[in-house]
Coordinates of N, CA, C and O in Angstrom, one line a residue:
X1 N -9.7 48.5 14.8 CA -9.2 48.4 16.2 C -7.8 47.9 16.3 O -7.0 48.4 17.1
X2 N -7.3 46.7 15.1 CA -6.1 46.9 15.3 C -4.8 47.5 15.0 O -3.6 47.3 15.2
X3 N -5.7 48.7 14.1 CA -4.7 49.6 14.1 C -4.2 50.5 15.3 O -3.1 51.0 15.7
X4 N -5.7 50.5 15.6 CA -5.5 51.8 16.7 C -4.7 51.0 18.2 O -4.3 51.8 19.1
X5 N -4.6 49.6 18.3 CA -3.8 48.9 19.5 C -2.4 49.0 19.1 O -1.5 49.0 19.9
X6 N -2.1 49.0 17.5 CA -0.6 48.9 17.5 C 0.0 50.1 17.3 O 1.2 50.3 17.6
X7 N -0.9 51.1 16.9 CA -0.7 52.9 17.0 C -0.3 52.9 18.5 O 0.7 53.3 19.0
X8 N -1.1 52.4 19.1 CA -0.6 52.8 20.7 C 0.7 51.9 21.6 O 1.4 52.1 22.6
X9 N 0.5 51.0 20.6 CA 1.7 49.9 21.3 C 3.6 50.7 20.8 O 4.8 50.7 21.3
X10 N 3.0 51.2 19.7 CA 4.2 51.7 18.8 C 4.6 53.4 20.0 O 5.7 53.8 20.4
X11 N 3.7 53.9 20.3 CA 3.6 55.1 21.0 C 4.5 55.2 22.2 O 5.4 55.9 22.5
X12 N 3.4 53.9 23.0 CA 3.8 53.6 24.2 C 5.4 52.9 24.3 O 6.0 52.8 25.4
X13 N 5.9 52.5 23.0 CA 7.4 51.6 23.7 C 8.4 52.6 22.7 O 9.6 52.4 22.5
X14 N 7.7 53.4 22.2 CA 8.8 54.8 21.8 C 9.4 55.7 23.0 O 10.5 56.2 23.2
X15 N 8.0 56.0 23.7 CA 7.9 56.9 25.2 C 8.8 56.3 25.8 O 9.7 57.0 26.3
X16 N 9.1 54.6 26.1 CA 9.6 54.0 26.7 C 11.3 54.2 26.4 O 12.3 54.4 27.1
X17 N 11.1 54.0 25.0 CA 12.7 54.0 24.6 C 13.4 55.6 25.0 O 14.4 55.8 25.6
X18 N 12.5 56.8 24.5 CA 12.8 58.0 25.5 C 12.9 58.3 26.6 O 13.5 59.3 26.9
X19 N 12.5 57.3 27.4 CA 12.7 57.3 28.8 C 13.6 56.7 29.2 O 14.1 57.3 30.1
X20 N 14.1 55.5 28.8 CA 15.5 55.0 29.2 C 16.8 55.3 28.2 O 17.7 54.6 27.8
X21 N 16.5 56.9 27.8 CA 17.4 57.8 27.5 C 18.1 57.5 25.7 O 19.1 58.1 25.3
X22 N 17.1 56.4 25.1 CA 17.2 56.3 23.8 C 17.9 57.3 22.8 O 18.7 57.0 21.9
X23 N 17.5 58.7 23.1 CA 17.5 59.8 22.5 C 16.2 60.1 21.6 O 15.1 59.9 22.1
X24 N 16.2 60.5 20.7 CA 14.8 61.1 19.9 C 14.3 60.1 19.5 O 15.1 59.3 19.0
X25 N 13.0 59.7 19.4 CA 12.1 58.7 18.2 C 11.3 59.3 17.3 O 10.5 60.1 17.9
X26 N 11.3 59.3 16.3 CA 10.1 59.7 15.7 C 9.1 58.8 14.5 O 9.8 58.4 13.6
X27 N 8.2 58.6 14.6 CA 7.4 57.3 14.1 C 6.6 57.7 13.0 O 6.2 58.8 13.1
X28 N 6.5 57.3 12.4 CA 5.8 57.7 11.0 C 4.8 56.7 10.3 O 5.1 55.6 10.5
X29 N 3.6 56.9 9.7 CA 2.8 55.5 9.3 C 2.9 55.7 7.7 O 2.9 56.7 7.0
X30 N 3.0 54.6 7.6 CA 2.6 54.5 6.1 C 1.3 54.8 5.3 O 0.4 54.3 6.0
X31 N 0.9 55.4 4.5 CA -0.3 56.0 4.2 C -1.0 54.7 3.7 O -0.6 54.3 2.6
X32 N -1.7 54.1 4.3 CA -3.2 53.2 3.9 C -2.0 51.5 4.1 O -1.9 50.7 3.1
X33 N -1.4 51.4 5.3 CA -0.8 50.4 5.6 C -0.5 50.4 7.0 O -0.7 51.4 7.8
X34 N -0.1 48.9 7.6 CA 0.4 48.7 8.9 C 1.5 48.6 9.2 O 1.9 48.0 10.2
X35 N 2.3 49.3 8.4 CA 3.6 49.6 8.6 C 4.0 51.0 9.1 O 3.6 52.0 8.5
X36 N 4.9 51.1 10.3 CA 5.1 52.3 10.8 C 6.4 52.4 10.6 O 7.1 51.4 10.9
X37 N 7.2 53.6 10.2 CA 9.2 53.8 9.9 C 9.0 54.5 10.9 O 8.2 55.4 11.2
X38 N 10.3 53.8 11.5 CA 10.9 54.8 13.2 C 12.0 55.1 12.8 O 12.7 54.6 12.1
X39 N 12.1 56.2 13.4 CA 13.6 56.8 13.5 C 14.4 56.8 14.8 O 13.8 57.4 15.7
X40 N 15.2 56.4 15.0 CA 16.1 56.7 16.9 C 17.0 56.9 16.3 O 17.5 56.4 15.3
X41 N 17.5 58.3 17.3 CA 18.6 59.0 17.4 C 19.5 59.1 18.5 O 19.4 59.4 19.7
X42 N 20.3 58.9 17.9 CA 21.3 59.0 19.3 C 22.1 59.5 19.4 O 23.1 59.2 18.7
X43 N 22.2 60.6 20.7 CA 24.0 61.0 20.7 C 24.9 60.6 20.9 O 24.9 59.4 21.2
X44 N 26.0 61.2 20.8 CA 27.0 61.1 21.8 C 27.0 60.6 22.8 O 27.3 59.5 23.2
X45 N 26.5 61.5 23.6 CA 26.0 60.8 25.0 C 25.6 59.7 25.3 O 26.2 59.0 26.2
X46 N 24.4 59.2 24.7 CA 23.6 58.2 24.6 C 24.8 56.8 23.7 O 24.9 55.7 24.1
X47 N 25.2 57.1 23.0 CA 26.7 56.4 22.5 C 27.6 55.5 23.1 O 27.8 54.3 23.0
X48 N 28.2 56.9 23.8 CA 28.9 56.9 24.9 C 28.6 55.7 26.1 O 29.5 55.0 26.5
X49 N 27.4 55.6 26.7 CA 27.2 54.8 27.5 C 26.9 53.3 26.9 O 27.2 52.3 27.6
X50 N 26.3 53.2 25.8 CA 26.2 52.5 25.6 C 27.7 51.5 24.9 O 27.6 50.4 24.6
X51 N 28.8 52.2 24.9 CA 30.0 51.8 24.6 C 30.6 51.3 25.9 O 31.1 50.2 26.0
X52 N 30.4 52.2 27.0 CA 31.0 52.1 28.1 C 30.6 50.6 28.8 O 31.4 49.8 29.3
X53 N 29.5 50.6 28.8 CA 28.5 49.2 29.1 C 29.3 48.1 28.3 O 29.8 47.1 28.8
X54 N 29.4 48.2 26.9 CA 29.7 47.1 25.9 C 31.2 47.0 26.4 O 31.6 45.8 26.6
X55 N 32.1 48.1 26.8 CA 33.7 47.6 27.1 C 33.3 46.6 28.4 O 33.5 45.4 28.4
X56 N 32.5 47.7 29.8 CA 32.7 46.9 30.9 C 31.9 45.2 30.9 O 31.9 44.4 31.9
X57 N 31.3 45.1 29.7 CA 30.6 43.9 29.7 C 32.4 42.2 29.4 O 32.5 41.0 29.7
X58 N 33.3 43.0 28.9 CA 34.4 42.3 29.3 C 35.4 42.2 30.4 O 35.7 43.2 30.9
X59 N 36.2 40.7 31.1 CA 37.0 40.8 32.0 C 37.7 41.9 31.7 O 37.6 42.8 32.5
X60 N 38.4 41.8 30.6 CA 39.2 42.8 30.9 C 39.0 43.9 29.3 O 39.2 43.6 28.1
X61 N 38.7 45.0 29.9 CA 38.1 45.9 28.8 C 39.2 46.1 27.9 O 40.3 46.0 28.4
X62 N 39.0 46.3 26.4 CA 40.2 47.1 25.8 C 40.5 48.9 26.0 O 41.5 49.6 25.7
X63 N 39.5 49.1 26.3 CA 39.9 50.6 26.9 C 39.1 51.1 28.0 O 37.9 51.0 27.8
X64 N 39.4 51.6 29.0 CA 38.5 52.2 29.9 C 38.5 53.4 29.8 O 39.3 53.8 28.9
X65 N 37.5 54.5 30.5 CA 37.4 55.7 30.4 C 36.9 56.3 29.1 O 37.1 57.5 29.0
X66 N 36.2 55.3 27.9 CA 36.3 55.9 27.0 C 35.5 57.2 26.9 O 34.7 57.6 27.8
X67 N 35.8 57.9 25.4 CA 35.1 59.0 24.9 C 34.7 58.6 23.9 O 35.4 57.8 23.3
X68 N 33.6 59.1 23.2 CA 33.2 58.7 22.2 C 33.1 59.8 21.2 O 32.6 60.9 21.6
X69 N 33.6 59.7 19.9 CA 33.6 61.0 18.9 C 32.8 60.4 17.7 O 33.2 59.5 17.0
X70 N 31.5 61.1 17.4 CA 30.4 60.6 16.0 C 31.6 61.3 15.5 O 32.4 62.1 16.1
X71 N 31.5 60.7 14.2 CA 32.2 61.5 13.2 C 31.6 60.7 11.5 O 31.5 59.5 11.4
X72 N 31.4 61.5 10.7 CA 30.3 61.4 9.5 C 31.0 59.6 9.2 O 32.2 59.4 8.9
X73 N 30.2 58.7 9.3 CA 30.1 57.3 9.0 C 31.0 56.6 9.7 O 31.5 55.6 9.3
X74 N 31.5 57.3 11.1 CA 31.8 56.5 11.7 C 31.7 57.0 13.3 O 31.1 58.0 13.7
X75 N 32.6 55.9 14.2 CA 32.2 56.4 15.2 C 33.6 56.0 15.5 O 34.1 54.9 15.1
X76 N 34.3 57.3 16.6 CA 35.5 57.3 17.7 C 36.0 56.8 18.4 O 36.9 57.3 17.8
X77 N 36.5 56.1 19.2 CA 36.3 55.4 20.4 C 38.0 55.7 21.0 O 39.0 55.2 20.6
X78 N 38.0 56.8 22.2 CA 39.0 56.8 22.6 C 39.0 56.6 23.9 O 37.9 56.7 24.6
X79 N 40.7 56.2 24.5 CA 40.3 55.6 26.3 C 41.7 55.6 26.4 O 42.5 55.9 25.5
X80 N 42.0 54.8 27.9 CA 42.8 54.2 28.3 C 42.9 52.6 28.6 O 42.1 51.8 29.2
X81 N 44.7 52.4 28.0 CA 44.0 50.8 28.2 C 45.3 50.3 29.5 O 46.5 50.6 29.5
X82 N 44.7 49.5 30.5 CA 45.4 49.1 31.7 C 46.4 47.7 30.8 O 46.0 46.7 30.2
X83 N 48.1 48.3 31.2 CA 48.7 47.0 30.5 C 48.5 46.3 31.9 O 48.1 46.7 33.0
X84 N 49.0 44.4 31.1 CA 48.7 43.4 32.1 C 49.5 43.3 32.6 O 49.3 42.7 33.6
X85 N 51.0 43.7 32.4 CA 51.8 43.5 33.3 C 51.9 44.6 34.3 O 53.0 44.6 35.0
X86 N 51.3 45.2 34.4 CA 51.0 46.5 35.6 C 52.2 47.5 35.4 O 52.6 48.1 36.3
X87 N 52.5 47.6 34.3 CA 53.4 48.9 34.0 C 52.6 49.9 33.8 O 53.1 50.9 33.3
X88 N 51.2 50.1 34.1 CA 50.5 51.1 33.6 C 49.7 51.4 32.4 O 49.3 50.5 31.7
X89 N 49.5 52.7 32.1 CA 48.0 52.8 31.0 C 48.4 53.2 29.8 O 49.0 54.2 29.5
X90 N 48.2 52.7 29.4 CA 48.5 53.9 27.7 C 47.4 54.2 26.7 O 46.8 53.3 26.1
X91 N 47.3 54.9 26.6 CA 46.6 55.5 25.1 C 45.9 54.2 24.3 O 46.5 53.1 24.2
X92 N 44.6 54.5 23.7 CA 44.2 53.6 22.8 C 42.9 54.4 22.0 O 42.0 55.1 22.5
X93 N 43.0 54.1 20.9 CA 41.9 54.6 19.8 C 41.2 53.1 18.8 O 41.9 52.3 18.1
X94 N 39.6 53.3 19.2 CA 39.4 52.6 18.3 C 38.3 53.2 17.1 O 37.5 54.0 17.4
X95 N 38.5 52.7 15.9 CA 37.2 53.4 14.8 C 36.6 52.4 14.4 O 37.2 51.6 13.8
X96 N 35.4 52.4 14.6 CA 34.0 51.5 14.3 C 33.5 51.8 13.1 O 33.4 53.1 12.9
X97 N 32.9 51.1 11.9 CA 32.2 51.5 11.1 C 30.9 50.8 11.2 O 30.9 49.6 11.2
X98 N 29.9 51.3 11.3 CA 28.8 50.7 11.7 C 27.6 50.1 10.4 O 27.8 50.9 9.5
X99 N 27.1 49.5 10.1 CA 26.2 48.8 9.0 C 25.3 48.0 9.5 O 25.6 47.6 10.6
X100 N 24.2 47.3 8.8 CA 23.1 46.8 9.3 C 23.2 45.4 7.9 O 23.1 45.6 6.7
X101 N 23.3 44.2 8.4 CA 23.4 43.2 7.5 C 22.2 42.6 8.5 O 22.1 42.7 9.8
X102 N 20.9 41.6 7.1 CA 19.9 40.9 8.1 C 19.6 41.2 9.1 O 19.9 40.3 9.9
X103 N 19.0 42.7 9.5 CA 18.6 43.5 10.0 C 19.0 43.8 11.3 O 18.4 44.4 12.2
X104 N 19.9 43.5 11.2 CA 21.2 43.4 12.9 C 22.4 44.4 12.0 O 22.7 44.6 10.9
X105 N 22.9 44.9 13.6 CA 23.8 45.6 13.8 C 24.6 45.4 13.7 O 24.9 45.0 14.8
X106 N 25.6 45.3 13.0 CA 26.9 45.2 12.5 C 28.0 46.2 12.9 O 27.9 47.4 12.5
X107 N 29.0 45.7 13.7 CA 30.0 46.6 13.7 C 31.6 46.5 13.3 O 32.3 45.9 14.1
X108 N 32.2 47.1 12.3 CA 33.4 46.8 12.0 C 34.6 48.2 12.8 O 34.4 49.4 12.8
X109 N 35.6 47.4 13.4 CA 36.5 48.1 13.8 C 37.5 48.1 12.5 O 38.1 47.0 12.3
X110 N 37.7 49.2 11.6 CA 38.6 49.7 11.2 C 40.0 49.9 11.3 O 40.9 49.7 10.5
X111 N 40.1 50.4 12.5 CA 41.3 51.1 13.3 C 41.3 50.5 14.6 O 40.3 50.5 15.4
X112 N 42.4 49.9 14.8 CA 42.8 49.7 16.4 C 44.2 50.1 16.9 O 45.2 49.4 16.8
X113 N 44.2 51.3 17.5 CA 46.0 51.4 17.7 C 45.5 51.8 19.8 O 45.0 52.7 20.5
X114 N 46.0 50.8 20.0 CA 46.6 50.6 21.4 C 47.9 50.4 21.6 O 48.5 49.3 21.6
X115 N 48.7 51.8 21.9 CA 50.1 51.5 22.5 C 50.7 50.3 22.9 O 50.5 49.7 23.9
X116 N 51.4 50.1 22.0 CA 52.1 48.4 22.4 C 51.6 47.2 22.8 O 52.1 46.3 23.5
X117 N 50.4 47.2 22.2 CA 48.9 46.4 22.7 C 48.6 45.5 21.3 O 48.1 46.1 20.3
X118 N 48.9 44.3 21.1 CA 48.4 43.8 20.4 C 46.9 43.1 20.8 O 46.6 42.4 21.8
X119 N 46.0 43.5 19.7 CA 44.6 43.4 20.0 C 44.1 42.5 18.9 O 43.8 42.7 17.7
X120 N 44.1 41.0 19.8 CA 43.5 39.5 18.9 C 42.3 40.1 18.0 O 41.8 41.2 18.3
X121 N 41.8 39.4 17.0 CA 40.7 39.4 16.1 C 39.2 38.9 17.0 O 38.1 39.2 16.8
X122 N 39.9 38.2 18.1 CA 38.6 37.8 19.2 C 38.4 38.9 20.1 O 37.2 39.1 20.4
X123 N 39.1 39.5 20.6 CA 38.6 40.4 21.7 C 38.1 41.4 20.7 O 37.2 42.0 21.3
X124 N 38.4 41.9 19.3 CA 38.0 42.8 18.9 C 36.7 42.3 18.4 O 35.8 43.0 18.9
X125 N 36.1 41.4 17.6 CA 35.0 40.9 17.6 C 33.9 40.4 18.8 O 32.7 40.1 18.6
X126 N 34.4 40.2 20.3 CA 34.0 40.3 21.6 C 33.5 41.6 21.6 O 32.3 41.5 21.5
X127 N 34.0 43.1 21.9 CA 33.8 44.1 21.6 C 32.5 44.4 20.7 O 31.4 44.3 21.3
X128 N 32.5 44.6 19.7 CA 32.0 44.4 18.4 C 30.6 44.2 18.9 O 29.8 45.0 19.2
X129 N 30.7 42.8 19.0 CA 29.0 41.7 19.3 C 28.8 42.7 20.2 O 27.8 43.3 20.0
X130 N 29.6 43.2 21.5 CA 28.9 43.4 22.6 C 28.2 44.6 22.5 O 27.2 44.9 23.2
X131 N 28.9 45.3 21.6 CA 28.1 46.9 21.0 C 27.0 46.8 20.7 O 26.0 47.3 21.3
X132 N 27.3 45.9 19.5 CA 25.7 45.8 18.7 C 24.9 45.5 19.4 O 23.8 46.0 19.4
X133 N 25.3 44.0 20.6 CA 23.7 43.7 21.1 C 23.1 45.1 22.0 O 21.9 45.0 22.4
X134 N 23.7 46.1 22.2 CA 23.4 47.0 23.3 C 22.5 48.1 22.5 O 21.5 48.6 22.9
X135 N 23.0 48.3 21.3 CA 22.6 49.1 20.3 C 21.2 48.5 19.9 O 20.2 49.2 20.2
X136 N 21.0 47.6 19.4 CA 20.1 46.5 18.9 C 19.2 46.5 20.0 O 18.1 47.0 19.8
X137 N 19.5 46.2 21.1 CA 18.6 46.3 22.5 C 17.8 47.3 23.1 O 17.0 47.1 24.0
X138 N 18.2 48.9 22.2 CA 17.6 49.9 22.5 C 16.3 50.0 21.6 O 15.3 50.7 21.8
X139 N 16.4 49.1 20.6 CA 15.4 49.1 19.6 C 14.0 48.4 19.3 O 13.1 48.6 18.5
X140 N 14.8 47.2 20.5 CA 14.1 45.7 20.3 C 12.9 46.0 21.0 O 12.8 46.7 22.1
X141 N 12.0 45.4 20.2 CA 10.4 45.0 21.3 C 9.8 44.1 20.9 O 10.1 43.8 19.8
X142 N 9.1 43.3 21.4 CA 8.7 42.0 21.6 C 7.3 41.8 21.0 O 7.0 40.6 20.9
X143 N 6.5 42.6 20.7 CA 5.0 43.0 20.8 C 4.7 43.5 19.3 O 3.7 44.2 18.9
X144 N 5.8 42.9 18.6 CA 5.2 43.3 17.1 C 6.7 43.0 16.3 O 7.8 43.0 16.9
X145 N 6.4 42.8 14.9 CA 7.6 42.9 14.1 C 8.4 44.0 14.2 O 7.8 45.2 14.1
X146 N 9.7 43.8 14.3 CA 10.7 44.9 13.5 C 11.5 44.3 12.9 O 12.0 43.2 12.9
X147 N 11.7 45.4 12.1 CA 12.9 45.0 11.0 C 13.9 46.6 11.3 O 13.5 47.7 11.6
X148 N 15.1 46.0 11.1 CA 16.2 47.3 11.1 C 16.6 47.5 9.8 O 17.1 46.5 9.2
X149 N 16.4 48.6 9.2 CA 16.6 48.4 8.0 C 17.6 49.5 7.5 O 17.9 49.5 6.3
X150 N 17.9 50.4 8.2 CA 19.1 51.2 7.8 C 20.3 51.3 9.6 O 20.2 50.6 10.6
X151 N 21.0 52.1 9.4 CA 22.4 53.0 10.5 C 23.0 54.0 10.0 O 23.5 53.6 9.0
X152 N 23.2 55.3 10.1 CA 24.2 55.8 9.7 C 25.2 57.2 10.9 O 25.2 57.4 12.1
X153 N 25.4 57.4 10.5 CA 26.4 58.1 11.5 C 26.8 59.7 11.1 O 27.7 59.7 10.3
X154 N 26.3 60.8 11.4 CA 27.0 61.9 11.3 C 27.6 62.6 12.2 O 27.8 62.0 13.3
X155 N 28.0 63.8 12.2 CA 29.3 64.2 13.4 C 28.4 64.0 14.5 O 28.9 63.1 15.1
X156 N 27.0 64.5 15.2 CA 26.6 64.4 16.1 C 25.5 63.5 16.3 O 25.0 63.5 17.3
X157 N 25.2 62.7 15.6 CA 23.7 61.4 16.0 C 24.6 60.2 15.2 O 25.6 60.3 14.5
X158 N 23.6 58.9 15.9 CA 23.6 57.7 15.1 C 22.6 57.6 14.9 O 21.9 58.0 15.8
X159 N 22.1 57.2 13.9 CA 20.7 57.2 13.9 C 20.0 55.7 12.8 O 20.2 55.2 11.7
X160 N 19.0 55.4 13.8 CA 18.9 53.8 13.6 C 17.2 54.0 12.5 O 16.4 54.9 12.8
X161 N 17.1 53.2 11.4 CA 15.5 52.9 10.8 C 15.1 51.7 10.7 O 15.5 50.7 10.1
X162 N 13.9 52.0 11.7 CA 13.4 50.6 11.7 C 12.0 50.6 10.9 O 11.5 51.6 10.5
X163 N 11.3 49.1 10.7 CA 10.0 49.2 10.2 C 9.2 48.3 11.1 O 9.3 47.0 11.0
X164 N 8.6 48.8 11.7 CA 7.7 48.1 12.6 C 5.9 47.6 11.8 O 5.3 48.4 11.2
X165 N 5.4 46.4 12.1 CA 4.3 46.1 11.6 C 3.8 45.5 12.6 O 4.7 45.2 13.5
X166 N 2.6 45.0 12.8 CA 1.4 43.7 13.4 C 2.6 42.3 13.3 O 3.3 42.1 12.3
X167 N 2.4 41.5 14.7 CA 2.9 40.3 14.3 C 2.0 39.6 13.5 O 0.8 39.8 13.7
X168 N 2.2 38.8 12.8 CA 1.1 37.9 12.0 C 1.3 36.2 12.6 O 0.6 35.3 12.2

């Protein structure tokens, strides 16, 4: 019986994660265990917003309007950034490398070039956290262990592995 509650608990908050635009799940059991490997996939699209959320989650964003480009182990990030002294916008690119350290989302910005924009080690680590918790949040459920145990990135998905079991 409690396989067959956490078979459906696993079902039901996949459906869930598809529904609030996750992108693909696909759930797998372990043969003669309570361990289930998920897969979520995500586009561009699905990326995208979830970037856009993480910039507007600061006063003042480091890029607006962004676009997002997968590209094999990393991810794009291009936009416009509003200077403070109201001379206007300029160009900015950022490159993320993504990784999973103690089962959290990790995001390293590689590359920061914003036109005449010097960009502190805090706003870029503000950034950063604010990704991951958005990322991490598409995954999280409350009703059973997970563990995140991989990330990787090719031109078109991100794609997250988790291992979900019974809480004990």
């Amino acid at each position: 019986m409690r396989h067959v509650k956490l078979g459906l608990l696993l079902v039901m908050g996949s459906l869930l994660l598809v529904a609030c635009g996750t992108g693909r799940v696909e759930i797998i059991r372990e043969r003669g265990s309570d361990v289930f490997n998920i897969t979520v996939e995500l586009n561009e699209d699905d990326v995208a917003q979830l970037v856009e959320d993480a910039l507007e989650a600061s006063a003042n964003p480091l890029l607006r309007d962004p676009v997002v480009d997968l590209q094999n182990g990393q991810i794009e990030v291009t936009g416009t950034h509003e200077r403070r002294d109201g001379s206007g916008a300029v160009n900015g690119r950022i490159i993320l490398i993504p990784s999973v350290q103690d089962q959290h989302v990790v995001l390293a910005a590689t590359e920061i070039n914003i036109e005449g924009v010097a960009v502190s080690d805090e706003r870029i680590e503000q950034f950063n956290n604010n990704l991951a918790e958005r990322i991490t949040g598409r995954v999280e459920q409350r009703t059973r262990s997970i563990s995140l145990t991989g990330i990787s990135v090719t031109d078109d998905l991100l794609v997250l592995t988790l291992d979900a079991a019974p809480r004990n």
